[in-house]
CSV table of C-alpha atoms in Angstrom, one decimal:
chain,number,residue,atom,x,y,z
A,985,MET,CA,-6.6,-319.4,-13.7
A,986,SER,CA,-4.1,-320.3,-16.5
A,987,ARG,CA,-5.0,-321.2,-20.0
A,988,VAL,CA,-3.5,-324.3,-21.7
A,989,LEU,CA,-3.9,-325.0,-25.4
A,990,PHE,CA,-3.7,-328.6,-26.6
A,991,VAL,CA,-2.8,-329.0,-30.3
A,992,VAL,CA,-3.7,-332.4,-31.7
A,993,LEU,CA,-4.1,-334.3,-34.9
A,994,ALA,CA,-7.4,-335.7,-36.0
A,995,GLU,CA,-7.3,-339.5,-35.5
A,996,LYS,CA,-8.6,-341.1,-32.2
A,997,GLY,CA,-5.1,-342.5,-31.4
A,998,HIS,CA,-3.8,-338.9,-31.7
A,999,VAL,CA,-6.6,-337.4,-29.6
A,1000,HIS,CA,-7.4,-339.9,-26.8
A,1001,PRO,CA,-4.0,-339.6,-25.0
A,1002,PHE,CA,-4.5,-335.9,-24.5
A,1003,ILE,CA,-8.0,-336.1,-22.9
A,1004,ALA,CA,-6.9,-337.4,-19.5
A,1005,PRO,CA,-4.2,-334.7,-18.8
A,1006,ALA,CA,-6.6,-332.0,-20.1
A,1007,GLN,CA,-9.3,-333.3,-17.8
A,1008,GLU,CA,-6.9,-333.3,-14.9
A,1009,LEU,CA,-5.7,-329.7,-15.6
A,1010,ALA,CA,-9.4,-328.6,-15.8
A,1011,ARG,CA,-10.0,-330.3,-12.5
A,1012,ARG,CA,-7.1,-328.2,-11.0
A,1013,GLY,CA,-8.8,-325.0,-12.2
A,1014,HIS,CA,-7.1,-324.3,-15.5
A,1015,GLN,CA,-8.9,-323.3,-18.6
A,1016,VAL,CA,-8.2,-325.9,-21.3
A,1017,GLY,CA,-8.6,-325.5,-25.1
A,1018,PHE,CA,-8.0,-327.8,-28.0
A,1019,TYR,CA,-7.0,-327.0,-31.6
A,1020,ALA,CA,-7.2,-329.6,-34.4
A,1021,PRO,CA,-7.1,-329.3,-38.2
A,1022,CYS,CA,-10.5,-331.1,-38.3
A,1023,ASP,CA,-13.7,-330.6,-36.4
A,1024,LEU,CA,-13.5,-332.4,-33.1
A,1025,ARG,CA,-16.1,-330.4,-31.2
A,1026,GLY,CA,-18.5,-333.4,-30.9
A,1027,PRO,CA,-16.2,-336.0,-29.4
A,1028,LEU,CA,-14.4,-333.5,-27.2
A,1029,ALA,CA,-17.6,-332.1,-25.9
A,1030,ARG,CA,-18.5,-335.6,-24.8
A,1031,ALA,CA,-15.3,-335.6,-22.8
A,1032,GLY,CA,-16.3,-332.3,-21.1
A,1033,ILE,CA,-14.0,-330.1,-23.2
A,1034,ARG,CA,-15.8,-327.0,-24.4
A,1035,ASP,CA,-13.1,-324.7,-25.9
A,1036,VAL,CA,-12.4,-326.4,-29.2
A,1037,PHE,CA,-10.9,-324.6,-32.1
A,1038,VAL,CA,-11.3,-325.9,-35.6
A,1039,GLY,CA,-8.7,-325.4,-38.3
A,1040,GLY,CA,-10.8,-326.4,-41.3
A,1041,SER,CA,-14.4,-327.2,-42.1
A,1042,GLU,CA,-13.8,-330.9,-42.7
A,1043,PRO,CA,-15.3,-333.2,-40.0
A,1044,VAL,CA,-12.9,-335.8,-38.8
A,1045,GLU,CA,-15.2,-338.6,-40.1
A,1046,ASP,CA,-14.5,-337.4,-43.7
A,1047,ALA,CA,-10.7,-337.6,-43.4
A,1048,GLY,CA,-8.9,-340.2,-45.5
A,1049,ARG,CA,-9.3,-343.7,-44.0
A,1050,GLY,CA,-10.8,-347.1,-44.8
A,1051,PRO,CA,-10.1,-348.8,-48.1
A,1052,ALA,CA,-8.5,-345.8,-49.7
A,1053,PHE,CA,-6.0,-345.3,-46.9
A,1054,ALA,CA,-5.4,-349.1,-46.7
A,1055,ALA,CA,-4.4,-349.0,-50.4
A,1056,LEU,CA,-2.2,-345.9,-49.9
A,1057,VAL,CA,-0.1,-347.5,-47.2
A,1058,ARG,CA,0.6,-350.5,-49.4
A,1059,ASP,CA,2.3,-348.2,-51.9
A,1060,ALA,CA,5.6,-347.1,-50.4
A,1061,GLU,CA,6.0,-344.1,-52.7
A,1062,ARG,CA,2.5,-342.8,-52.0
A,1063,LEU,CA,3.0,-343.3,-48.3
A,1064,ARG,CA,6.2,-341.3,-48.4
A,1065,ARG,CA,4.3,-338.5,-50.1
A,1066,TRP,CA,1.5,-338.7,-47.6
A,1067,ILE,CA,3.9,-338.4,-44.7
A,1068,SER,CA,5.6,-335.4,-46.3
A,1069,ALA,CA,2.2,-333.7,-46.9
A,1070,LEU,CA,1.2,-334.4,-43.3
A,1071,LEU,CA,4.4,-333.2,-41.6
A,1072,ILE,CA,5.8,-330.6,-44.0
A,1073,ASP,CA,3.3,-329.4,-46.7
A,1074,SER,CA,0.5,-328.7,-44.1
A,1075,VAL,CA,2.7,-326.4,-41.9
A,1076,PRO,CA,2.3,-323.0,-43.5
A,1077,LEU,CA,-1.5,-323.1,-43.4
A,1078,GLU,CA,-1.5,-324.6,-39.9
A,1079,VAL,CA,0.9,-322.0,-38.7
A,1080,SER,CA,-1.5,-319.3,-39.9
A,1081,ARG,CA,-4.6,-321.0,-38.4
A,1082,LEU,CA,-2.9,-321.8,-35.1
A,1083,THR,CA,-1.4,-318.3,-34.7
A,1084,ALA,CA,-5.0,-316.8,-34.9
A,1085,VAL,CA,-6.1,-319.3,-32.2
A,1086,VAL,CA,-3.2,-318.4,-29.9
A,1087,ASP,CA,-3.9,-314.7,-30.4
A,1088,GLY,CA,-7.5,-315.2,-29.4
A,1089,PHE,CA,-7.3,-317.8,-26.7
A,1090,ARG,CA,-4.0,-316.4,-25.2
A,1091,PRO,CA,-2.6,-319.5,-23.6
A,1092,GLN,CA,0.3,-319.5,-21.2
A,1093,VAL,CA,1.5,-322.9,-22.4
A,1094,ILE,CA,1.0,-325.1,-25.5
A,1095,VAL,CA,0.8,-328.9,-25.2
A,1096,ALA,CA,1.2,-330.5,-28.6
A,1097,ASP,CA,1.4,-333.7,-30.5
A,1098,PRO,CA,5.1,-333.4,-31.5
A,1099,MET,CA,4.1,-334.4,-35.1
A,1100,ALA,CA,2.0,-331.2,-35.3
A,1101,TYR,CA,5.0,-329.1,-36.3
A,1102,ALA,CA,3.0,-325.9,-36.4
A,1103,ALA,CA,2.8,-326.0,-32.6
A,1104,PRO,CA,6.4,-325.6,-31.7
A,1105,ILE,CA,6.8,-322.9,-34.4
A,1106,VAL,CA,3.8,-320.9,-33.2
A,1107,ALA,CA,4.7,-321.4,-29.5
A,1108,THR,CA,8.3,-320.3,-30.0
A,1109,ARG,CA,7.4,-317.2,-32.1
A,1110,ALA,CA,4.9,-316.2,-29.4
A,1111,GLY,CA,7.4,-316.7,-26.6
A,1112,LEU,CA,5.5,-319.5,-25.0
A,1113,PRO,CA,6.8,-322.8,-23.5
A,1114,TRP,CA,5.5,-325.9,-25.2
A,1115,ALA,CA,5.3,-329.5,-24.1
A,1116,GLY,CA,5.6,-332.4,-26.6
A,1117,VAL,CA,3.3,-335.2,-25.5
A,1118,SER,CA,3.9,-338.0,-27.9
A,1119,THR,CA,1.2,-340.2,-29.3
A,1120,SER,CA,3.9,-342.6,-30.3
A,1121,LEU,CA,7.1,-344.1,-28.9
A,1122,ASN,CA,9.2,-342.2,-31.4
A,1123,ALA,CA,11.2,-340.3,-28.8
A,1124,LEU,CA,12.5,-343.6,-27.4
A,1125,VAL,CA,13.6,-345.4,-30.6
A,1126,PRO,CA,17.3,-346.2,-30.3
A,1127,ASP,CA,19.7,-344.7,-32.7
A,1128,GLY,CA,20.6,-348.0,-34.3
A,1129,TRP,CA,17.1,-348.9,-35.4
A,1130,ARG,CA,16.2,-348.9,-39.1
A,1131,SER,CA,12.7,-348.7,-40.7
A,1132,GLU,CA,10.9,-347.2,-43.6
A,1133,LEU,CA,9.5,-344.4,-41.4
A,1134,ILE,CA,12.9,-343.5,-40.1
A,1135,ALA,CA,14.3,-343.3,-43.6
A,1136,THR,CA,11.4,-341.3,-44.8
A,1137,THR,CA,11.4,-338.7,-42.0
A,1138,SER,CA,15.2,-338.4,-42.0
A,1139,ALA,CA,15.0,-337.3,-45.6
A,1140,LEU,CA,12.4,-334.6,-45.0
A,1141,PRO,CA,13.5,-330.9,-45.2
A,1142,ARG,CA,12.6,-330.2,-41.6
A,1143,ALA,CA,15.6,-328.2,-40.6
A,1144,GLU,CA,15.1,-325.9,-43.5
A,1145,LEU,CA,11.4,-325.6,-42.7
A,1146,PHE,CA,12.0,-324.7,-39.1
A,1147,ALA,CA,14.9,-322.3,-39.9
A,1148,LYS,CA,12.5,-320.5,-42.3
A,1149,TYR,CA,10.3,-319.7,-39.3
A,1150,GLY,CA,13.3,-318.6,-37.1
A,1151,LEU,CA,13.9,-322.0,-35.3
A,1152,PRO,CA,17.3,-323.1,-36.7
A,1153,GLY,CA,18.1,-325.5,-33.8
A,1154,ALA,CA,15.0,-327.7,-33.9
A,1155,SER,CA,15.6,-331.3,-32.9
A,1156,PHE,CA,13.8,-334.4,-34.1
A,1157,ARG,CA,13.5,-338.1,-33.4
A,1158,VAL,CA,11.7,-340.1,-36.1
A,1159,SER,CA,8.5,-338.1,-36.6
A,1160,ASP,CA,8.6,-336.1,-33.4
A,1161,CYS,CA,9.9,-332.6,-32.9
A,1162,LEU,CA,11.5,-332.6,-29.4
A,1163,SER,CA,10.7,-329.8,-27.0
A,1164,PRO,CA,13.4,-328.0,-25.0
A,1165,HIS,CA,10.9,-327.7,-22.2
A,1166,LEU,CA,9.1,-331.0,-21.7
A,1167,ASN,CA,8.8,-334.3,-23.6
A,1168,VAL,CA,6.3,-337.0,-22.5
A,1169,ALA,CA,6.0,-340.6,-23.6
A,1170,TRP,CA,3.2,-342.8,-22.4
A,1171,THR,CA,5.1,-345.8,-21.2
A,1172,THR,CA,7.7,-346.9,-18.7
A,1173,PRO,CA,11.1,-348.6,-18.7
A,1174,GLU,CA,9.4,-352.0,-18.3
A,1175,LEU,CA,8.4,-351.7,-22.0
A,1176,VAL,CA,11.1,-349.5,-23.6
A,1177,GLY,CA,14.1,-349.5,-21.2
A,1178,ALA,CA,15.7,-346.4,-19.8
A,1179,ALA,CA,14.5,-343.1,-21.1
A,1180,PRO,CA,16.8,-340.9,-23.0
A,1181,PRO,CA,17.6,-337.5,-21.4
A,1182,GLY,CA,14.8,-335.0,-21.4
A,1183,VAL,CA,11.9,-337.6,-21.9
A,1184,LEU,CA,9.4,-338.2,-19.1
A,1185,LEU,CA,8.0,-341.7,-19.0
A,1186,ALA,CA,4.5,-341.2,-17.6
A,1187,GLY,CA,2.9,-344.6,-17.7
A,1188,ALA,CA,-0.6,-344.6,-19.4
A,1189,SER,CA,-3.0,-341.9,-20.3
A,1190,LEU,CA,-6.3,-343.2,-19.0
A,1191,PRO,CA,-9.3,-340.9,-18.3
A,1192,GLN,CA,-10.6,-340.5,-14.8
A,1193,VAL,CA,-14.0,-339.6,-16.1
A,1194,ALA,CA,-15.8,-340.1,-19.4
A,1195,ARG,CA,-13.6,-339.9,-22.4
A,1196,GLY,CA,-16.4,-339.5,-24.9
A,1197,ASP,CA,-16.2,-342.8,-26.7
A,1198,GLU,CA,-18.1,-344.9,-24.1
A,1199,SER,CA,-21.1,-346.9,-25.2
A,1200,ASP,CA,-22.9,-350.1,-24.3
A,1201,VAL,CA,-22.4,-351.6,-27.8
A,1202,LEU,CA,-20.4,-354.5,-26.4
A,1203,GLY,CA,-23.4,-355.7,-24.4
A,1204,PRO,CA,-23.2,-358.6,-22.0
A,1205,GLU,CA,-20.6,-361.3,-22.6
A,1206,PRO,CA,-22.2,-364.5,-24.1
A,1207,ASP,CA,-20.1,-366.6,-21.8
A,1208,PRO,CA,-17.9,-364.9,-19.2
A,1209,ALA,CA,-16.1,-368.2,-18.7
A,1210,ARG,CA,-14.7,-368.1,-22.2
A,1211,PRO,CA,-11.6,-365.9,-22.8
A,1212,LEU,CA,-12.4,-362.8,-24.9
A,1213,VAL,CA,-10.0,-361.8,-27.7
A,1214,PHE,CA,-10.4,-358.2,-28.9
A,1215,MET,CA,-9.2,-357.2,-32.3
A,1216,ALA,CA,-8.9,-353.6,-33.6
A,1217,LEU,CA,-6.8,-352.1,-36.3
A,1218,GLY,CA,-7.2,-348.4,-35.6
A,1219,SER,CA,-9.6,-345.7,-36.8
A,1220,GLN,CA,-7.8,-345.0,-40.1
A,1221,ILE,CA,-6.1,-348.2,-41.2
A,1222,TYR,CA,-8.8,-350.8,-40.2
A,1223,HIS,CA,-9.8,-351.9,-43.7
A,1224,GLN,CA,-7.8,-355.1,-43.8
A,1225,PRO,CA,-10.2,-357.9,-44.8
A,1226,ARG,CA,-7.6,-360.6,-45.0
A,1227,MET,CA,-6.4,-359.9,-41.5
A,1228,PHE,CA,-9.8,-360.3,-40.0
A,1229,GLU,CA,-10.6,-363.3,-42.1
A,1230,ILE,CA,-7.6,-365.2,-40.9
A,1231,VAL,CA,-8.3,-364.5,-37.3
A,1232,ILE,CA,-11.9,-365.7,-37.6
A,1233,GLU,CA,-10.7,-368.9,-39.3
A,1234,ALA,CA,-8.1,-369.5,-36.6
A,1235,SER,CA,-10.7,-369.1,-33.9
A,1236,ARG,CA,-13.0,-371.8,-35.1
A,1237,GLY,CA,-13.4,-374.6,-32.6
A,1238,GLN,CA,-11.4,-372.7,-30.0
A,1239,ALA,CA,-12.3,-371.7,-26.4
A,1240,TRP,CA,-12.2,-368.0,-26.9
A,1241,GLN,CA,-14.8,-365.6,-28.2
A,1242,LEU,CA,-13.9,-362.7,-30.6
A,1243,VAL,CA,-14.9,-359.1,-30.5
A,1244,LEU,CA,-13.9,-357.4,-33.8
A,1245,ALA,CA,-13.9,-353.6,-34.4
A,1246,MET,CA,-14.1,-353.7,-38.3
A,1247,GLY,CA,-15.4,-350.3,-39.5
A,1248,GLU,CA,-17.6,-350.8,-42.6
A,1249,LEU,CA,-16.4,-354.4,-42.9
A,1250,ALA,CA,-18.7,-355.3,-40.0
A,1251,GLY,CA,-21.9,-357.0,-41.3
A,1252,LYS,CA,-20.4,-357.9,-44.7
A,1253,ALA,CA,-19.5,-361.5,-43.8
A,1254,ALA,CA,-21.3,-364.4,-42.2
A,1255,LEU,CA,-19.7,-364.9,-38.8
A,1256,PRO,CA,-19.6,-367.9,-36.4
A,1257,ALA,CA,-21.6,-367.7,-33.2
A,1258,HIS,CA,-18.5,-366.9,-31.1
A,1259,VAL,CA,-17.6,-363.8,-33.1
A,1260,ARG,CA,-19.2,-360.4,-32.6
A,1261,ALA,CA,-18.3,-357.7,-35.2
A,1262,MET,CA,-19.1,-354.0,-35.0
A,1263,ALA,CA,-18.1,-350.9,-36.8
A,1264,TYR,CA,-16.6,-349.3,-33.6
A,1265,ALA,CA,-16.0,-350.8,-30.2
A,1266,PRO,CA,-15.3,-348.8,-27.1
A,1267,GLN,CA,-11.7,-350.0,-26.6
A,1268,LEU,CA,-11.2,-349.4,-22.9
A,1269,ALA,CA,-14.4,-351.3,-22.1
A,1270,ALA,CA,-13.3,-354.2,-24.4
A,1271,LEU,CA,-9.8,-354.3,-22.9
A,1272,ALA,CA,-11.3,-354.4,-19.3
A,1273,ARG,CA,-12.7,-357.8,-20.4
A,1274,ALA,CA,-10.1,-359.1,-22.8
A,1275,ARG,CA,-7.6,-361.9,-22.4
A,1276,ALA,CA,-5.6,-360.9,-25.4
A,1277,MET,CA,-5.6,-358.1,-28.0
A,1278,ILE,CA,-4.9,-358.3,-31.7
A,1279,SER,CA,-3.6,-355.0,-33.0
A,1280,HIS,CA,-1.9,-353.2,-35.8
A,1281,GLY,CA,0.5,-351.9,-33.2
A,1282,GLY,CA,-0.7,-348.3,-33.0
A,1283,ALA,CA,0.9,-346.7,-30.0
A,1284,ASN,CA,-2.4,-345.8,-28.3
A,1285,SER,CA,-3.7,-349.3,-28.6
A,1286,VAL,CA,-0.4,-350.8,-27.3
A,1287,MET,CA,-0.5,-348.4,-24.4
A,1288,GLU,CA,-4.2,-349.1,-23.5
A,1289,ALA,CA,-3.7,-352.9,-23.8
A,1290,LEU,CA,-0.7,-353.0,-21.6
A,1291,ALA,CA,-2.3,-350.6,-19.1
A,1292,HIS,CA,-4.9,-353.4,-18.6
A,1293,GLY,CA,-2.3,-356.1,-18.5
A,1294,VAL,CA,-3.5,-357.6,-21.8
A,1295,PRO,CA,-0.8,-359.2,-24.0
A,1296,LEU,CA,-0.8,-358.5,-27.7
A,1297,LEU,CA,-0.6,-360.1,-31.0
A,1298,VAL,CA,0.8,-357.3,-33.1
A,1299,SER,CA,0.6,-357.3,-36.9
A,1300,PRO,CA,2.3,-354.0,-37.9
A,1301,ILE,CA,1.3,-352.4,-41.2
A,1302,CYS,CA,3.2,-349.1,-41.6
A,1303,ASN,CA,4.8,-346.0,-40.0
A,1304,ASP,CA,5.7,-346.4,-36.3
A,1305,GLN,CA,3.9,-349.7,-35.9
A,1306,PRO,CA,6.9,-351.9,-36.5
A,1307,HIS,CA,8.8,-349.9,-33.8
A,1308,ASN,CA,5.9,-350.5,-31.3
A,1309,ALA,CA,5.8,-354.2,-32.2
A,1310,ARG,CA,9.5,-354.5,-31.6
A,1311,PHE,CA,9.2,-352.9,-28.1
A,1312,VAL,CA,6.3,-355.3,-27.2
A,1313,ALA,CA,8.1,-358.4,-28.4
A,1314,ALA,CA,11.4,-357.4,-26.7
A,1315,ALA,CA,9.6,-356.9,-23.4
A,1316,GLY,CA,8.0,-360.3,-23.7
A,1317,ALA,CA,4.5,-358.8,-23.6
A,1318,GLY,CA,3.3,-360.2,-26.9
A,1319,HIS,CA,4.2,-361.6,-30.2
A,1320,ILE,CA,4.6,-360.2,-33.7
A,1321,CYS,CA,2.5,-362.1,-36.3
A,1322,ASP,CA,2.0,-360.9,-39.9
A,1323,LEU,CA,-1.7,-361.4,-40.4
A,1324,SER,CA,-1.3,-360.6,-44.1
A,1325,ARG,CA,0.7,-363.8,-44.5
A,1326,ALA,CA,0.2,-366.0,-41.5
A,1327,THR,CA,-1.7,-369.3,-41.7
A,1328,PRO,CA,-4.7,-370.1,-39.4
A,1329,ASP,CA,-2.5,-372.6,-37.5
A,1330,GLU,CA,0.1,-369.9,-36.8
A,1331,VAL,CA,-2.5,-367.4,-35.5
A,1332,ARG,CA,-4.2,-370.1,-33.5
A,1333,ALA,CA,-1.0,-371.1,-31.7
A,1334,THR,CA,-0.1,-367.5,-31.0
A,1335,LEU,CA,-3.5,-366.6,-29.5
A,1336,ALA,CA,-3.5,-369.8,-27.4
A,1337,THR,CA,-0.2,-368.8,-26.0
A,1338,LEU,CA,-1.4,-365.2,-25.2
A,1339,CYS,CA,-4.7,-366.4,-23.6
A,1340,ALA,CA,-2.9,-368.8,-21.3
A,1341,ASP,CA,-1.2,-368.0,-18.1
A,1342,GLY,CA,2.4,-367.7,-19.1
A,1343,PRO,CA,5.4,-365.4,-19.7
A,1344,ALA,CA,3.5,-362.9,-22.0
A,1345,ARG,CA,0.7,-362.4,-19.5
A,1346,ALA,CA,3.2,-362.0,-16.7
A,1347,ALA,CA,5.2,-359.4,-18.7
A,1348,ALA,CA,2.0,-357.5,-19.6
A,1349,GLY,CA,1.0,-357.6,-15.9
A,1350,ARG,CA,4.4,-356.2,-14.8
A,1351,ILE,CA,4.1,-353.4,-17.4
A,1352,ALA,CA,0.5,-352.6,-16.2
A,1353,ASP,CA,1.8,-352.4,-12.6
A,1354,SER,CA,4.6,-350.0,-13.7
A,1355,TYR,CA,2.1,-347.8,-15.6
A,1356,ARG,CA,0.0,-347.4,-12.4
A,1357,LEU,CA,3.0,-346.4,-10.4
A,1358,ALA,CA,4.3,-343.9,-13.0
A,1359,GLY,CA,1.5,-341.4,-12.4
A,1360,GLY,CA,-0.1,-341.1,-15.8
A,1361,ALA,CA,-2.2,-338.1,-16.5
A,1362,ILE,CA,-1.8,-336.7,-13.0
A,1363,ARG,CA,2.0,-336.7,-13.3
A,1364,VAL,CA,1.8,-335.1,-16.7
A,1365,ALA,CA,-0.6,-332.4,-15.6
A,1366,ALA,CA,1.8,-331.5,-12.7
A,1367,ALA,CA,4.7,-331.3,-15.2
A,1368,ILE,CA,2.7,-329.0,-17.4
A,1369,GLU,CA,1.8,-326.9,-14.4
A,1370,ASP,CA,5.6,-326.5,-13.8
A,1371,LEU,CA,5.8,-324.8,-17.2
A,1372,LEU,CA,3.2,-322.3,-16.0
A,1373,ARG,CA,5.3,-321.1,-13.1
């Protein structure tokens, strides 16, 4: 039995894509462990993962999010400093913590979020192969694209940081550190076009058994004949009152029903009968029923929606979200609509198009078919096993 250590960041969108390949490796008889800078023992235990190593004492629920984080991302300079702190400033402490975990767990391979820069540093210094399993589409962003995130990450002193740890040849694309052994992106050419050399396009990461966030909070649909529109803005950046308000207003008098994952905003506003709001919605269950999804464009949400053949209204807020929105729009699987500025009529027209049978639904269906054929977590687990040989 081999040991595989997964190194993840704390947010749901940076954890959920790793659960399915970890479950598959465990099914194949390997011992799987997880390391995160915050305490993920509770949610990972619900997914059947017992070996969980905690970098710090802070539980994930207490990490920066909600109104404070929503304000941060509206300030370009503060956001740049936050990105630098996440990617660069945290590395020395995380290298120390992760080195201790590797010394104790003794994995044969490390599988990491390629934004967790301590992982390639520790793996290389320990003589271990490492796989970068991206929680974004960063590795696929064409050279000619421009964005605030690309400008910010390009200016970071990453080469100097890695050289300090004895890795002078580290390679990066947007936020991701690229592995010389294995790089995985959860998508297919139907969304992003041909993969660049060295990147495996694996489809979608969907769990074969419980992922740990299942619940019956959705309840029965009030009217299964009415199309369901699901809106979620991520576990960190969800505090966007205007975005929810404009969607609620746009839906008045329409055929669809809304399910809104709103964090602490749920329960603070009077809602029409066709709107159901909750702090957290089990996204896979919601997407199994949904006709369309309204999203900030987080890579995990985009992946899960398209894996279910659900077209998207994407309203990007920051970081890699504009990249993901651009891929979705170019593939014809949804529309970009800035909910911080759009009128109810604009939102209403966009949702009507997405809920109807038409080009966006057909494109999302083609992508879903390609995701099923790509192999998903089973293919990635096999590729990780190849590193063990």
